[in-house]
């Protein structure tokens, strides 16, 4: 019998060979993809099972590391095994970063952007404009070559060198006179980033603009980066040190939100 294209997975009857408890557990993981936390009562109501059954399902997932229980409010969030499967997406990162990014921008009065890596490019996921005069602009929605922006370089540094080579080949696009266009020079830059734990863009994407970025980790996996950008004269050694201190604090807080 053909499937009705207007029906969803939830509307369709389970196959005769399905194991109902496995199906319920998978539905919980889908719930966690759509919302960052669930409670026993939420699971019971949404799946139509008793609270005791919901608790056993969650306890089993917790035992295997797919969820983690927060003792403060007894809710459950995605655990390390779920995060390792790539379950943290852009919606989660944007939601987790929002409050922290706004607070960071308010403290520094500079522009802050949240970025994710998309192949050889870096997409600006969210941002907050700084209050200082002659500030830099928010680039939300923009996609730029990853090797020219601080967040992109920070995320490229997380990749094995062979993957970087596969992304860029033998040449790099030049945007400004300061852009790195030699692949060997890019590898040397990425090694420095791995050693120091942050990436800097010194007028590589736009004359007069500099930025510094630190990756956001969900567990041990880098899922994005947060960057502070400013006119180059304001991001001198002192400005860089101040921004870095705040960035490390902010990315750690976002990572804690993501689990």
Coordinates of C-alpha atoms in Angstrom, one line a residue:
X1 CA 0.0 0.0 0.0
X2 CA 1.4 3.4 -0.9
X3 CA 2.0 6.0 1.7
X4 CA -0.2 9.0 1.8
X5 CA 2.2 11.9 1.1
X6 CA 0.1 14.2 3.4
X7 CA 0.7 12.1 6.5
X8 CA 3.6 12.6 8.9
X9 CA 5.8 10.1 10.6
X10 CA 3.8 10.6 13.7
X11 CA 0.5 9.8 11.9
X12 CA 1.7 6.5 10.4
X13 CA 1.2 3.2 12.3
X14 CA 4.3 1.5 13.6
X15 CA 5.6 -1.4 11.4
X16 CA 4.7 -4.8 12.8
X17 CA 8.3 -5.5 13.6
X18 CA 8.9 -2.3 15.6
X19 CA 9.8 -2.3 19.3
X20 CA 7.6 0.3 21.0
X21 CA 10.1 1.2 23.7
X22 CA 12.8 2.0 21.1
X23 CA 10.3 4.1 19.2
X24 CA 9.4 6.0 22.4
X25 CA 13.1 6.6 23.2
X26 CA 13.7 8.0 19.7
X27 CA 10.7 10.3 20.0
X28 CA 12.3 11.7 23.2
X29 CA 15.5 12.5 21.2
X30 CA 13.3 14.3 18.6
X31 CA 11.8 16.3 21.4
X32 CA 15.3 17.3 22.5
X33 CA 16.1 18.4 19.0
X34 CA 13.1 20.7 19.0
X35 CA 13.4 22.0 22.6
X36 CA 16.5 22.2 24.7
X37 CA 15.1 20.6 27.9
X38 CA 12.3 18.2 28.7
X39 CA 10.8 17.0 32.0
X40 CA 9.3 13.6 32.9
X41 CA 5.8 15.2 32.8
X42 CA 6.5 16.6 29.3
X43 CA 7.5 13.2 28.0
X44 CA 4.6 11.4 29.6
X45 CA 2.0 13.8 28.2
X46 CA 3.5 14.0 24.7
X47 CA 4.1 10.3 24.3
X48 CA 0.9 9.3 26.1
X49 CA 2.7 7.1 28.7
X50 CA 2.6 7.0 32.5
X51 CA 5.1 9.1 34.3
X52 CA 6.8 6.0 35.6
X53 CA 7.3 4.8 32.0
X54 CA 8.6 8.3 31.0
X55 CA 11.0 8.2 33.9
X56 CA 12.4 4.8 33.0
X57 CA 12.9 5.8 29.3
X58 CA 14.8 8.9 30.4
X59 CA 16.8 7.0 33.0
X60 CA 17.8 4.5 30.3
X61 CA 18.9 7.3 27.9
X62 CA 20.8 8.9 30.8
X63 CA 22.6 5.7 31.5
X64 CA 23.8 5.5 28.0
X65 CA 24.8 9.2 27.9
X66 CA 22.1 10.4 25.5
X67 CA 20.6 12.7 28.1
X68 CA 21.8 14.4 31.3
X69 CA 19.5 15.2 34.3
X70 CA 19.8 18.7 35.8
X71 CA 19.3 18.2 39.6
X72 CA 18.3 21.8 40.0
X73 CA 15.0 21.5 38.2
X74 CA 15.0 17.8 37.4
X75 CA 14.8 18.5 33.7
X76 CA 16.8 16.5 31.0
X77 CA 19.0 17.9 28.3
X78 CA 21.0 16.4 25.5
X79 CA 24.0 14.4 26.8
X80 CA 27.5 13.8 25.4
X81 CA 26.5 10.9 23.2
X82 CA 23.7 12.9 21.6
X83 CA 25.9 15.9 21.1
X84 CA 28.5 13.6 19.5
X85 CA 26.0 12.6 16.9
X86 CA 25.7 16.3 15.8
X87 CA 22.4 16.9 17.5
X88 CA 23.3 20.5 18.5
X89 CA 22.1 22.6 15.5
X90 CA 22.1 26.3 14.7
X91 CA 18.8 26.9 16.5
X92 CA 20.3 25.5 19.7
X93 CA 23.4 27.5 19.3
X94 CA 21.6 30.7 18.6
X95 CA 19.2 30.2 21.6
X96 CA 22.0 29.3 23.9
X97 CA 24.2 32.2 22.8
X98 CA 21.7 35.0 22.7
X99 CA 21.7 36.3 26.2
X100 CA 25.4 35.8 26.7
X101 CA 26.3 37.5 23.4
X102 CA 24.1 40.5 24.3
X103 CA 25.8 40.7 27.7
X104 CA 29.2 40.5 26.2
X105 CA 28.5 43.3 23.7
X106 CA 27.1 45.4 26.5
X107 CA 30.2 44.9 28.6
X108 CA 32.7 45.7 25.8
X109 CA 30.4 48.1 23.9
X110 CA 31.7 46.4 20.7
X111 CA 30.0 44.3 18.0
X112 CA 29.8 40.6 18.7
X113 CA 29.0 37.9 16.1
X114 CA 28.2 34.2 16.4
X115 CA 29.4 32.1 13.5
X116 CA 29.3 28.5 12.2
X117 CA 31.5 26.8 9.7
X118 CA 29.9 25.7 6.4
X119 CA 32.5 23.9 4.3
X120 CA 35.1 26.5 3.2
X121 CA 32.8 29.3 4.3
X122 CA 31.7 30.9 7.6
X123 CA 28.1 31.9 8.1
X124 CA 27.2 34.7 10.6
X125 CA 24.4 33.2 12.6
X126 CA 23.6 36.0 15.0
X127 CA 25.1 39.2 16.3
X128 CA 24.7 42.3 18.4
X129 CA 25.9 45.8 17.4
X130 CA 28.3 47.6 19.7
X131 CA 27.4 51.0 21.2
X132 CA 30.8 52.7 20.7
X133 CA 31.2 55.3 17.9
X134 CA 32.8 54.1 14.7
X135 CA 31.7 50.6 15.5
X136 CA 31.6 47.6 13.2
X137 CA 28.5 46.2 11.7
X138 CA 26.5 43.1 12.5
X139 CA 26.8 40.6 9.6
X140 CA 23.9 38.2 10.5
X141 CA 23.1 36.0 7.5
X142 CA 26.3 36.8 5.6
X143 CA 28.5 34.0 4.3
X144 CA 32.2 34.8 3.9
X145 CA 35.3 32.7 3.1
X146 CA 36.3 31.0 6.4
X147 CA 40.0 31.9 6.0
X148 CA 39.4 35.6 6.1
X149 CA 37.4 35.9 9.4
X150 CA 38.5 35.2 13.0
X151 CA 35.6 32.8 13.7
X152 CA 36.2 30.9 10.5
X153 CA 39.9 30.5 11.2
X154 CA 39.1 29.4 14.8
X155 CA 36.8 26.7 13.5
X156 CA 39.2 25.6 10.7
X157 CA 41.8 25.1 13.3
X158 CA 39.6 22.3 14.8
X159 CA 39.9 20.3 11.5
X160 CA 42.7 17.9 10.5
X161 CA 45.1 19.5 8.0
X162 CA 44.0 17.1 5.3
X163 CA 40.4 18.3 5.6
X164 CA 41.5 21.9 5.3
X165 CA 43.4 21.0 2.1
X166 CA 40.3 19.3 0.8
X167 CA 38.2 22.4 1.4
X168 CA 40.6 24.9 -0.2
X169 CA 42.8 23.1 -2.7
X170 CA 45.9 25.0 -3.6
X171 CA 44.8 28.6 -3.6
X172 CA 42.9 31.0 -1.3
X173 CA 40.7 33.9 -2.3
X174 CA 42.2 37.3 -1.7
X175 CA 39.8 39.9 -0.2
X176 CA 42.2 42.6 1.1
X177 CA 46.0 43.0 1.0
X178 CA 46.2 41.3 4.4
X179 CA 44.3 38.2 3.4
X180 CA 46.2 34.9 3.7
X181 CA 46.4 33.5 0.2
X182 CA 49.1 30.8 0.6
X183 CA 47.8 27.4 1.9
X184 CA 51.1 26.7 3.8
X185 CA 50.7 30.1 5.5
X186 CA 47.2 29.2 6.4
X187 CA 48.3 25.9 8.0
X188 CA 50.9 27.8 10.0
X189 CA 48.3 30.3 11.2
X190 CA 46.0 27.4 12.2
X191 CA 48.8 25.8 14.2
X192 CA 49.2 29.1 16.1
X193 CA 45.5 29.2 16.7
X194 CA 45.5 25.7 18.1
X195 CA 48.4 26.6 20.5
X196 CA 47.0 29.9 21.7
X197 CA 43.3 29.0 21.8
X198 CA 41.9 31.9 19.8
X199 CA 42.0 33.4 16.3
X200 CA 42.6 37.0 15.1
X201 CA 41.6 38.7 11.9
X202 CA 43.8 41.7 11.3
X203 CA 42.1 43.5 8.4
X204 CA 41.9 40.3 6.4
X205 CA 38.2 40.7 5.6
X206 CA 37.9 44.5 5.5
X207 CA 40.5 47.3 5.8
X208 CA 40.4 49.0 9.1
X209 CA 38.5 46.2 10.9
X210 CA 40.0 43.6 13.2
X211 CA 38.4 40.8 15.2
X212 CA 39.2 38.1 17.7
X213 CA 37.2 34.8 18.1
X214 CA 37.0 31.8 20.4
X215 CA 35.2 28.6 19.6
X216 CA 32.1 27.4 21.5
X217 CA 32.2 23.7 22.5
X218 CA 29.4 21.4 23.3
X219 CA 31.3 18.9 25.4
X220 CA 34.6 18.5 23.4
X221 CA 33.1 19.3 20.0
X222 CA 33.4 22.8 18.5
X223 CA 29.9 23.8 17.3
X224 CA 30.5 27.5 16.5
X225 CA 32.6 30.6 17.4
X226 CA 32.0 33.9 19.0
X227 CA 33.9 36.9 17.7
X228 CA 34.4 40.5 18.9
X229 CA 35.1 43.0 16.1
X230 CA 36.2 46.6 16.3
X231 CA 38.2 49.2 14.4
X232 CA 41.8 48.0 14.3
X233 CA 43.1 50.9 16.5
X234 CA 40.7 49.8 19.3
X235 CA 41.7 46.1 19.2
X236 CA 45.4 46.8 20.1
X237 CA 47.2 44.6 22.6
X238 CA 45.2 45.9 25.6
X239 CA 41.9 45.8 23.7
X240 CA 42.7 42.3 22.6
X241 CA 43.5 41.1 26.1
X242 CA 40.3 42.5 27.5
X243 CA 38.2 41.0 24.7
X244 CA 39.8 37.6 25.1
X245 CA 39.1 37.5 28.8
X246 CA 35.5 38.2 28.2
X247 CA 35.3 35.9 25.2
X248 CA 36.6 32.9 27.1
X249 CA 34.1 33.5 29.9
X250 CA 31.2 33.9 27.4
X251 CA 32.0 30.9 25.3
X252 CA 32.4 28.7 28.4
X253 CA 28.9 29.9 29.5
X254 CA 27.4 29.1 26.2
X255 CA 29.0 25.7 26.1
X256 CA 27.5 25.0 29.6
X257 CA 24.1 25.9 28.2
X258 CA 24.6 23.4 25.4
X259 CA 25.8 20.7 27.7

